[in-house]
CSV table of C-alpha atoms in Angstrom, one decimal:
chain,number,residue,atom,x,y,z
A,1,MET,CA,177.3,141.4,90.3
A,2,THR,CA,177.8,138.7,87.6
A,3,GLY,CA,174.1,137.9,87.9
A,4,TRP,CA,173.2,141.5,87.4
A,5,ARG,CA,175.5,141.8,84.3
A,6,ALA,CA,174.1,138.5,82.9
A,7,GLY,CA,170.5,139.9,83.3
A,8,LEU,CA,171.5,143.1,81.5
A,9,ALA,CA,173.1,141.1,78.7
A,10,ALA,CA,169.9,138.9,78.4
A,11,ALA,CA,167.7,142.1,78.2
A,12,LEU,CA,169.9,143.5,75.4
A,13,LEU,CA,169.8,140.2,73.6
A,14,GLY,CA,166.0,140.2,73.9
A,15,ILE,CA,165.7,143.7,72.5
A,16,ALA,CA,168.0,142.8,69.6
A,17,LEU,CA,165.9,139.8,68.8
A,18,TRP,CA,162.8,142.0,68.9
A,19,GLN,CA,164.3,144.4,66.5
A,20,ALA,CA,165.5,141.6,64.2
A,21,VAL,CA,161.9,140.2,64.0
A,22,ILE,CA,160.7,143.6,62.9
A,23,TRP,CA,163.4,144.0,60.3
A,24,ALA,CA,162.9,140.4,59.0
A,25,THR,CA,159.2,140.5,58.7
A,26,GLY,CA,158.4,144.1,58.1
A,27,VAL,CA,155.5,143.8,60.6
A,28,ALA,CA,153.3,146.9,61.0
A,29,ARG,CA,154.2,149.1,64.0
A,30,PHE,CA,150.6,148.9,65.4
A,31,ILE,CA,151.0,145.1,65.6
A,32,LEU,CA,154.6,145.0,67.0
A,33,PRO,CA,156.1,148.4,67.7
A,34,PRO,CA,159.9,148.7,67.5
A,35,PRO,CA,161.9,148.9,70.7
A,36,ALA,CA,163.0,152.5,70.0
A,37,LEU,CA,159.4,153.6,69.7
A,38,VAL,CA,158.4,151.8,72.9
A,39,ALA,CA,161.4,153.5,74.7
A,40,GLU,CA,160.2,156.8,73.4
A,41,THR,CA,156.7,156.2,74.6
A,42,ILE,CA,157.9,155.2,78.1
A,43,TRP,CA,159.8,158.5,78.3
A,44,LYS,CA,156.9,160.7,76.9
A,45,SER,CA,154.2,159.0,79.0
A,46,ARG,CA,156.3,158.7,82.1
A,47,ALA,CA,153.9,160.6,84.3
A,48,LEU,CA,150.9,158.5,83.1
A,49,LEU,CA,152.9,155.3,83.5
A,50,ALA,CA,154.1,156.3,86.9
A,51,GLU,CA,150.7,157.1,88.2
A,52,HIS,CA,149.2,153.8,87.1
A,53,ALA,CA,152.3,151.8,88.2
A,54,ALA,CA,152.0,153.3,91.7
A,55,ILE,CA,148.5,152.0,92.0
A,56,THR,CA,149.5,148.5,90.7
A,57,MET,CA,152.5,148.4,93.0
A,58,ALA,CA,150.4,149.4,96.0
A,59,GLU,CA,148.0,146.5,95.2
A,60,VAL,CA,150.9,144.1,94.8
A,61,LEU,CA,152.8,145.1,98.0
A,62,ILE,CA,149.7,145.1,100.2
A,63,GLY,CA,148.6,141.8,98.7
A,64,LEU,CA,152.1,140.4,99.2
A,65,VAL,CA,152.4,141.5,102.9
A,66,LEU,CA,148.9,140.2,103.7
A,67,GLY,CA,149.2,137.0,101.7
A,68,ALA,CA,152.6,136.3,103.3
A,69,LEU,CA,151.2,136.9,106.8
A,70,LEU,CA,148.1,134.8,106.2
A,71,GLY,CA,150.2,132.0,104.6
A,72,PHE,CA,152.7,132.1,107.5
A,73,LEU,CA,149.9,131.8,110.1
A,74,SER,CA,148.0,129.1,108.1
A,75,ALA,CA,151.1,127.0,107.7
A,76,ILE,CA,151.8,127.1,111.4
A,77,GLY,CA,148.2,126.2,112.2
A,78,LEU,CA,148.3,123.3,109.8
A,79,ALA,CA,151.6,122.1,111.1
A,80,ALA,CA,150.5,122.3,114.7
A,81,SER,CA,147.2,120.6,114.4
A,82,PRO,CA,146.5,117.2,112.8
A,83,VAL,CA,142.7,118.0,112.8
A,84,ALA,CA,143.4,121.2,110.9
A,85,ARG,CA,145.5,119.3,108.4
A,86,ALA,CA,142.7,116.7,107.9
A,87,LEU,CA,140.0,119.3,107.4
A,88,VAL,CA,141.8,122.2,105.7
A,89,LYS,CA,144.4,120.6,103.5
A,90,PRO,CA,141.8,119.1,101.0
A,91,MET,CA,140.1,122.4,100.9
A,92,LEU,CA,143.4,124.1,100.0
A,93,VAL,CA,144.2,121.6,97.3
A,94,PHE,CA,140.6,121.9,95.9
A,95,SER,CA,140.9,125.7,95.9
A,96,GLN,CA,143.9,125.4,93.6
A,97,ALA,CA,141.7,123.6,91.0
A,98,ILE,CA,139.7,126.8,90.6
A,99,PRO,CA,141.2,129.0,88.0
A,100,VAL,CA,142.0,132.4,89.6
A,101,PHE,CA,140.7,134.1,86.5
A,102,ALA,CA,137.2,132.8,87.3
A,103,LEU,CA,137.3,134.4,90.7
A,104,ALA,CA,138.2,137.9,89.5
A,105,PRO,CA,134.6,138.9,88.4
A,106,ILE,CA,133.2,137.6,91.7
A,107,LEU,CA,135.8,139.6,93.7
A,108,THR,CA,135.0,142.7,91.7
A,109,LEU,CA,131.4,142.2,92.4
A,110,TRP,CA,132.0,141.7,96.2
A,111,LEU,CA,134.7,144.2,96.8
A,112,GLY,CA,134.1,146.8,94.1
A,113,PHE,CA,136.3,148.4,91.5
A,114,GLY,CA,138.8,149.9,94.0
A,115,LEU,CA,142.1,148.6,95.4
A,116,TRP,CA,140.7,145.8,97.5
A,117,SER,CA,139.5,143.5,94.8
A,118,LYS,CA,143.0,143.5,93.3
A,119,ILE,CA,144.7,143.2,96.7
A,120,THR,CA,142.5,140.2,97.4
A,121,MET,CA,143.3,138.7,94.0
A,122,ALA,CA,147.1,139.1,94.6
A,123,LEU,CA,146.6,137.6,98.1
A,124,ILE,CA,144.7,134.6,96.8
A,125,ILE,CA,147.3,133.9,94.1
A,126,ILE,CA,150.2,133.9,96.5
A,127,TYR,CA,148.5,132.3,99.5
A,128,PHE,CA,149.0,128.8,98.3
A,129,PRO,CA,152.7,128.9,97.4
A,130,VAL,CA,153.6,130.6,100.6
A,131,THR,CA,151.5,128.3,102.8
A,132,SER,CA,152.5,125.1,101.1
A,133,SER,CA,156.3,125.8,101.0
A,134,PHE,CA,156.4,126.9,104.6
A,135,PHE,CA,154.1,124.1,105.7
A,136,ASP,CA,156.3,121.5,104.0
A,137,ALA,CA,159.4,123.0,105.7
A,138,LEU,CA,157.6,122.9,109.1
A,139,MET,CA,156.8,119.2,108.6
A,140,ARG,CA,160.4,118.4,107.8
A,141,THR,CA,162.0,119.4,111.0
A,142,ASN,CA,165.1,117.4,111.9
A,143,GLN,CA,163.9,114.4,113.9
A,144,ASP,CA,167.0,114.5,116.2
A,145,TRP,CA,166.1,118.0,117.3
A,146,LEU,CA,162.5,117.0,118.0
A,147,GLY,CA,163.7,114.0,119.9
A,148,MET,CA,166.0,116.1,122.0
A,149,ALA,CA,163.2,118.5,122.7
A,150,ARG,CA,161.0,115.7,123.9
A,151,VAL,CA,163.7,114.3,126.2
A,152,MET,CA,163.9,117.9,127.6
A,153,LYS,CA,160.1,117.8,128.2
A,154,ALA,CA,159.5,120.7,126.0
A,155,ARG,CA,156.0,122.2,125.5
A,156,PRO,CA,154.6,121.7,121.9
A,157,TRP,CA,154.1,125.4,121.3
A,158,ARG,CA,157.7,126.1,122.5
A,159,ILE,CA,159.0,123.5,120.1
A,160,MET,CA,157.1,125.2,117.4
A,161,TRP,CA,158.5,128.6,118.3
A,162,TYR,CA,162.1,127.8,119.1
A,163,ILE,CA,162.8,124.9,116.7
A,164,ARG,CA,160.2,124.2,114.0
A,165,ILE,CA,159.6,127.8,112.9
A,166,PRO,CA,163.2,128.9,112.8
A,167,SER,CA,164.3,125.8,111.0
A,168,ALA,CA,161.5,126.3,108.4
A,169,LEU,CA,162.2,129.9,107.6
A,170,PRO,CA,164.2,129.1,104.5
A,171,GLY,CA,161.1,127.3,103.2
A,172,PHE,CA,159.0,130.4,104.0
A,173,ALA,CA,161.6,132.4,102.1
A,174,SER,CA,161.3,130.3,99.0
A,175,GLY,CA,157.5,130.7,99.1
A,176,LEU,CA,158.0,134.5,99.4
A,177,ARG,CA,160.3,134.5,96.4
A,178,LEU,CA,157.6,132.8,94.3
A,179,ALA,CA,155.0,135.1,95.7
A,180,ALA,CA,156.9,138.2,94.6
A,181,VAL,CA,156.6,137.0,91.0
A,182,TYR,CA,153.0,135.8,91.3
A,183,ALA,CA,151.5,138.8,93.1
A,184,PRO,CA,151.7,141.2,90.1
A,185,ILE,CA,149.8,138.5,88.0
A,186,GLY,CA,147.0,138.6,90.5
A,187,ALA,CA,146.8,142.4,90.6
A,188,ILE,CA,146.8,142.7,86.8
A,189,ILE,CA,144.1,140.1,86.4
A,190,GLY,CA,142.0,142.0,88.9
A,191,GLU,CA,142.6,145.2,86.9
A,192,TRP,CA,141.6,143.6,83.6
A,193,VAL,CA,138.3,142.5,85.0
A,194,GLY,CA,137.3,145.9,86.4
A,195,ALA,CA,139.4,148.9,87.3
A,196,SER,CA,139.8,152.5,86.5
A,197,LYS,CA,143.5,152.7,87.5
A,198,GLY,CA,146.6,150.6,87.3
A,199,LEU,CA,149.0,149.2,84.7
A,200,GLY,CA,146.5,146.4,83.8
A,201,TYR,CA,143.8,148.9,83.2
A,202,LEU,CA,146.2,151.1,81.1
A,203,MET,CA,147.1,148.1,79.0
A,204,LEU,CA,143.5,147.3,78.1
A,205,LEU,CA,142.8,151.0,77.4
A,206,ALA,CA,145.8,151.3,75.1
A,207,ASN,CA,144.9,148.1,73.4
A,208,GLY,CA,141.4,149.2,72.7
A,209,ARG,CA,142.7,152.4,71.1
A,210,ALA,CA,145.3,150.6,69.0
A,211,LYS,CA,148.0,152.4,71.0
A,212,THR,CA,150.2,149.2,70.9
A,213,ASP,CA,153.3,151.2,71.8
A,214,LEU,CA,151.7,152.4,75.1
A,215,MET,CA,150.6,148.8,75.8
A,216,PHE,CA,154.1,147.6,75.4
A,217,ALA,CA,155.4,150.4,77.5
A,218,ALA,CA,153.0,149.4,80.3
A,219,LEU,CA,154.0,145.8,79.9
A,220,ILE,CA,157.7,146.6,80.2
A,221,VAL,CA,157.2,148.8,83.2
A,222,LEU,CA,155.3,146.0,84.8
A,223,ALA,CA,158.0,143.5,84.0
A,224,VAL,CA,160.8,145.7,85.3
A,225,LEU,CA,158.8,146.4,88.5
A,226,THR,CA,158.3,142.7,89.0
A,227,ILE,CA,161.9,141.9,88.6
A,228,LEU,CA,162.8,144.7,91.0
A,229,LEU,CA,160.3,143.3,93.5
A,230,HIS,CA,161.7,139.8,93.2
A,231,ALA,CA,165.2,141.1,93.6
A,232,GLY,CA,164.2,143.1,96.7
A,233,VAL,CA,162.4,140.2,98.3
A,234,ASN,CA,165.4,138.0,97.4
A,235,LYS,CA,167.8,140.4,99.1
A,236,LEU,CA,165.5,140.6,102.2
A,237,CYS,CA,165.3,136.8,102.4
A,238,GLU,CA,169.1,136.4,102.1
A,239,LYS,CA,169.7,138.9,104.8
A,240,THR,CA,167.2,137.6,107.3
A,241,LEU,CA,165.4,134.3,106.7
A,242,ASP,CA,168.0,132.2,104.9
A,243,ARG,CA,170.5,132.6,107.7
A,244,SER,CA,168.5,130.4,110.1
A,245,ALA,CA,169.5,127.3,108.1
A,246,GLY,CA,173.0,127.9,109.4
B,1,MET,CA,166.6,101.9,136.5
B,2,ARG,CA,165.8,98.6,134.9
B,3,LEU,CA,164.6,97.3,131.6
B,4,THR,CA,163.2,93.8,131.2
B,5,GLY,CA,161.4,92.0,128.4
B,6,SER,CA,161.3,91.9,124.6
B,7,ALA,CA,160.9,94.6,122.1
B,8,ARG,CA,159.9,94.9,118.5
B,9,ILE,CA,159.4,97.6,115.9
B,10,GLY,CA,156.4,96.7,113.8
B,11,ASP,CA,156.8,93.0,113.1
B,12,THR,CA,160.6,93.1,113.4
B,13,PRO,CA,161.9,91.7,116.7
B,14,ILE,CA,164.7,93.9,118.1
B,15,PHE,CA,165.7,92.0,121.3
B,16,LYS,CA,164.3,89.2,123.4
B,17,ASP,CA,164.2,88.5,127.1
B,18,LEU,CA,166.5,91.4,128.0
B,19,ASP,CA,167.3,92.3,131.6
B,20,LEU,CA,169.4,95.4,132.1
B,21,SER,CA,169.7,97.2,135.3
B,22,LEU,CA,171.7,100.5,135.7
B,23,GLU,CA,173.5,101.0,138.9
B,24,ALA,CA,172.9,104.4,140.4
B,25,GLY,CA,175.9,106.7,140.2
B,26,ALA,CA,177.8,104.5,137.9
B,27,TRP,CA,178.7,104.4,134.2
B,28,THR,CA,177.3,101.4,132.4
B,29,CYS,CA,178.7,100.8,128.9
B,30,LEU,CA,176.5,98.9,126.6
B,31,LEU,CA,178.6,97.5,123.8
B,32,GLY,CA,177.4,95.6,120.7
B,33,ALA,CA,177.5,95.3,117.0
B,34,SER,CA,175.4,97.4,114.8
B,35,GLY,CA,171.7,96.4,114.5
B,36,VAL,CA,171.7,94.5,117.8
B,37,GLY,CA,169.3,96.9,119.4
B,38,LYS,CA,171.5,99.1,121.6
B,39,THR,CA,169.9,102.3,120.4
B,40,THR,CA,166.4,100.9,121.0
B,41,VAL,CA,167.4,100.2,124.6
B,42,LEU,CA,168.5,103.8,124.9
B,43,LYS,CA,165.4,105.2,123.3
B,44,LEU,CA,163.2,103.2,125.7
B,45,PHE,CA,165.1,104.7,128.7
B,46,ALA,CA,164.8,108.2,127.0
B,47,GLY,CA,161.1,107.9,126.4
B,48,LEU,CA,161.5,108.2,122.6
B,49,ASP,CA,159.9,104.9,122.0
B,50,GLU,CA,156.6,105.5,120.1
B,51,ALA,CA,157.8,103.2,117.3
B,52,VAL,CA,158.8,100.4,119.7
B,53,THR,CA,156.5,97.8,121.2
B,54,LEU,CA,157.9,96.6,124.5
B,55,SER,CA,156.5,93.5,126.1
B,56,GLY,CA,158.0,93.8,129.5
B,57,HIS,CA,158.7,96.3,132.1
B,58,LEU,CA,160.6,99.7,132.1
B,59,GLU,CA,161.7,101.5,135.2
B,60,ALA,CA,163.1,104.9,134.3
B,61,PRO,CA,163.0,108.3,135.8
B,62,GLU,CA,160.7,110.9,134.3
B,63,ARG,CA,163.6,113.2,133.4
B,64,VAL,CA,166.8,112.3,131.8
B,65,ALA,CA,169.4,114.0,129.7
B,66,LEU,CA,170.5,112.8,126.3
B,67,MET,CA,173.7,113.3,124.3
B,68,ALA,CA,174.1,111.7,120.9
B,69,GLN,CA,176.5,111.2,118.1
B,70,SER,CA,174.9,114.1,116.3
B,71,ASP,CA,175.5,117.2,118.4
B,72,MET,CA,171.8,118.3,117.8
B,73,LEU,CA,172.8,122.0,118.1
B,74,LEU,CA,170.4,124.5,116.6
B,75,PRO,CA,172.5,126.2,113.9
B,76,TRP,CA,170.7,129.6,114.2
B,77,LEU,CA,171.5,129.9,117.9
B,78,SER,CA,174.8,130.9,119.5
B,79,ALA,CA,176.7,128.3,121.6
B,80,LEU,CA,175.3,129.9,124.8
B,81,ASP,CA,171.7,129.9,123.5
B,82,ASN,CA,172.1,126.3,122.6
B,83,VAL,CA,173.3,125.4,126.1
B,84,VAL,CA,170.2,127.0,127.7
B,85,ILE,CA,167.7,125.7,125.1
B,86,GLY,CA,166.1,123.2,127.5
B,87,ALA,CA,164.9,125.9,129.9
B,88,LYS,CA,163.5,127.9,126.9
B,89,LEU,CA,161.7,124.8,125.6
B,90,ARG,CA,160.1,124.1,128.9
B,91,GLY,CA,159.2,127.7,129.7
B,92,ASP,CA,161.5,127.7,132.7
B,93,ARG,CA,163.6,130.7,133.8
B,94,VAL,CA,166.6,131.0,131.5
B,95,ASP,CA,169.8,131.2,133.6
B,96,LEU,CA,172.4,132.7,131.3
B,97,ASP,CA,175.0,133.0,134.0
B,98,ARG,CA,174.9,129.3,134.7
B,99,GLY,CA,175.0,128.7,131.0
B,100,LYS,CA,178.2,130.7,130.8
B,101,GLU,CA,179.6,128.9,133.8
B,102,VAL,CA,178.9,125.5,132.2
B,103,LEU,CA,180.4,126.6,128.9
B,104,SER,CA,183.6,127.6,130.7
B,105,ARG,CA,183.7,124.2,132.4
B,106,VAL,CA,183.9,122.6,128.9
B,107,GLY,CA,186.6,125.1,128.0
B,108,LEU,CA,184.5,127.3,125.7
B,109,ALA,CA,184.0,130.4,127.8
B,110,ASP,CA,185.3,132.6,125.0
B,111,GLN,CA,183.2,130.9,122.3
B,112,ALA,CA,179.8,131.6,123.9
B,113,ALA,CA,178.6,134.0,121.1
B,114,ARG,CA,179.7,131.8,118.2
B,115,LYS,CA,177.3,129.9,116.0
B,116,PRO,CA,177.8,126.1,115.7
B,117,THR,CA,179.0,126.5,112.1
B,118,ALA,CA,181.9,128.6,113.4
B,119,LEU,CA,183.0,125.8,115.8
B,120,SER,CA,185.0,122.6,115.1
B,121,GLY,CA,183.4,119.2,115.4
B,122,GLY,CA,185.1,118.7,118.8
B,123,GLN,CA,183.9,122.1,120.0
B,124,ARG,CA,180.4,121.5,118.9
B,125,GLN,CA,180.4,118.2,120.9
B,126,ARG,CA,181.6,120.2,123.9
B,127,VAL,CA,178.7,122.6,123.5
B,128,ALA,CA,176.4,119.5,123.4
B,129,LEU,CA,178.1,118.3,126.6
B,130,ALA,CA,177.5,121.7,128.2
B,131,ARG,CA,173.9,121.5,127.2
B,132,THR,CA,173.7,118.1,128.8
B,133,LEU,CA,175.3,119.4,132.0
B,134,MET,CA,172.9,122.4,132.0
B,135,GLU,CA,170.0,120.0,132.1
B,136,ASP,CA,171.4,118.7,135.3
B,137,ARG,CA,169.7,115.3,135.4
B,138,ASP,CA,170.7,112.4,137.6
B,139,VAL,CA,170.5,110.0,134.7
B,140,VAL,CA,172.4,110.8,131.5
B,141,LEU,CA,172.0,108.7,128.3
B,142,LEU,CA,175.0,108.8,125.9
B,143,ASP,CA,174.4,107.5,122.4
B,144,GLU,CA,177.8,107.0,120.8
B,145,PRO,CA,178.6,110.7,121.5
B,146,PHE,CA,182.2,110.5,120.5
B,147,SER,CA,182.1,108.2,117.5
B,148,ALA,CA,182.2,111.0,114.9
B,149,LEU,CA,185.3,112.6,116.4
B,150,ASP,CA,188.9,112.1,115.5
B,151,ALA,CA,191.0,109.9,117.8
B,152,LEU,CA,192.7,112.8,119.7
B,153,THR,CA,189.5,114.8,120.2
B,154,ARG,CA,187.7,111.6,121.2
B,155,ALA,CA,190.2,110.8,123.9
B,156,GLN,CA,189.9,114.4,125.2
B,157,MET,CA,186.1,114.4,125.1
B,158,GLN,CA,186.0,111.0,126.9
B,159,ASP,CA,188.2,112.5,129.7
B,160,LEU,CA,186.2,115.6,130.0
B,161,THR,CA,182.8,113.9,129.9
B,162,ALA,CA,183.9,111.3,132.5
B,163,GLU,CA,185.1,114.1,134.8
B,164,LEU,CA,182.0,116.2,134.5
B,165,LEU,CA,179.5,113.4,134.6
B,166,ALA,CA,181.2,111.5,137.5
B,167,ASP,CA,178.7,110.2,140.1
B,168,ARG,CA,175.8,110.3,137.7
B,169,THR,CA,173.9,107.3,136.5
B,170,VAL,CA,175.1,107.0,132.9
B,171,LEU,CA,174.2,104.6,130.1
B,172,LEU,CA,176.9,104.8,127.4
B,173,ILE,CA,176.0,103.1,124.1
B,174,THR,CA,179.1,102.5,122.1
B,175,HIS,CA,180.6,100.2,119.5
B,176,ASP,CA,184.2,101.1,120.5
B,177,PRO,CA,185.8,98.5,122.8
B,178,LEU,CA,188.5,100.9,123.9
B,179,GLU,CA,185.9,103.5,124.9
B,180,ALA,CA,184.0,100.9,127.0
B,181,ALA,CA,187.3,99.7,128.6
B,182,ARG,CA,188.1,103.3,129.6
B,183,LEU,CA,184.7,104.5,130.7
B,184,GLY,CA,182.7,101.5,132.0
B,185,ASP,CA,182.2,101.0,135.7
B,186,ARG,CA,180.3,98.1,134.3
B,187,ILE,CA,180.6,96.7,130.7
B,188,VAL,CA,177.8,94.8,129.1
B,189,ILE,CA,178.0,93.2,125.7
B,190,MET,CA,174.7,93.0,123.8
B,191,THR,CA,174.3,90.2,121.3
B,192,ALA,CA,171.3,88.6,119.6
B,193,HIS,CA,171.3,86.0,122.5
B,194,GLY,CA,171.1,88.6,125.3
B,195,LEU,CA,173.4,90.5,127.6
B,196,ALA,CA,176.8,89.3,129.0
B,197,ASP,CA,178.7,91.1,131.7
B,198,VAL,CA,182.4,91.5,131.0
B,199,PRO,CA,185.1,92.0,133.7
B,200,VAL,CA,186.2,95.6,133.9
B,201,PRO,CA,189.7,97.0,134.3
B,202,GLN,CA,190.8,98.4,137.7
B,203,GLY,CA,190.8,102.0,138.6
B,204,ARG,CA,188.4,104.9,138.4
B,205,ILE,CA,187.1,106.2,135.1
B,206,PRO,CA,188.4,107.6,132.8
B,207,ARG,CA,191.1,105.0,132.9
B,208,ALA,CA,194.4,105.7,131.2
B,209,LEU,CA,194.6,104.8,127.5
B,210,ASP,CA,197.9,103.0,128.0
B,211,ALA,CA,197.0,101.0,131.1
B,212,GLN,CA,197.8,97.3,130.5
B,213,ASP,CA,194.4,96.0,131.8
B,214,VAL,CA,192.5,98.6,129.7
B,215,LEU,CA,194.2,97.3,126.6
B,216,GLN,CA,193.7,93.7,127.7
B,217,THR,CA,190.0,94.4,128.2
B,218,GLN,CA,189.8,96.1,124.8
B,219,ALA,CA,191.2,93.0,123.2
B,220,ASN,CA,188.8,90.7,125.1
B,221,LEU,CA,185.8,92.8,124.1
B,222,LEU,CA,186.9,92.8,120.5
B,223,ASN,CA,187.2,89.0,120.6
B,224,GLN,CA,183.8,88.6,122.1
B,225,LEU,CA,182.2,90.9,119.6
B,226,ARG,CA,183.8,89.0,116.8
B,227,MET,CA,182.5,85.7,117.9
B,228,PRO,CA,179.9,84.4,115.5
B,229,SER,CA,176.4,84.6,117.1
């Protein structure tokens, strides 16, 4: 509850600073619209914003689920097999050297202007943090437990299922928390490169028509949705995954 | 069961020309200062020896049970699920009824559903003992299992363990002379020079804490351990 109140206070402070900058500099409203105008625009354009926000959130959520699933399975595969580690890990690290932005046009070319190019973008951007934090946790299993399992003549896949995966779930959860913040970035990048729907598309459109207030409105809706998504994922992780650590 | 030879980890010699036989159905206490290689001996018997290079011979059964200083309980499982984890890990049939029965033998029948974090240190070590019993092996390796417990709990755990593991072949690694005096059918001191057998007190284990010869043996053991090597 205190965290929630602190967040609200920080938001109010941010809005106050925003207004203070406008008063101090007298900047034109098409460069930096005042908070009150943006609030008014959010209210007036709520139907438009909601329609585009729904598209963006659909991309984000599907990307998040698929990326989390893929990252979960990849991390297990990597942790289980030294051969996979030797072959795939360098590829993973190399893939991180490619700017995601550079991939967006290619994905649009391959997958079209619809949802899937954005979902894939979100998936790609969250795949690495999920995989790497879960993989690291899988490789850090308590050695005493592994020793005990070996004395018990356990089978490797059963050690994975009954010991390594449960003990690494908090690591998976921290990857998911990062993913919840990254996934919207992927979706928005995808929308900037080529889309006819979504908050990213709406921001570009508003910018092109010098409707800065609408652009800010879309930005704030996106930010609020991202915060809510992060909070939701956080709650979910606390209720389920974090418990396994004991 | 017998271990002979020398062992090293990398280039560091751990012990030289050791010859340790474990008598079937008896408790052998291996006593020694820290760093003398007691734990390495246990790891060799347990088959957890990938880091150890043994030049010698090891005669050990395929299957043993292990109980260590750390309870090694999985914190996300209930006490009962921890007790039956061995069968799960092997893919054997999980016998929950026997698990409950074993838990009640260590006095935790009503704690079966609790997670390890909700149990005291002594209770957790009882769950570990129940898990060891559940494995039901002829050979049980005990690696300082009571050393993290307070004095009262330790004495109770020693009694309980000796009672429940009577007639099994047990190797107890300890640095506690009193524990060795109470629980050893045979007591062996391990030093850098090798092994030395020590006369044991009379009576069946667990011997009484206040028995004169138990206390005498404790003093003897302490003196021998203190001798400069």
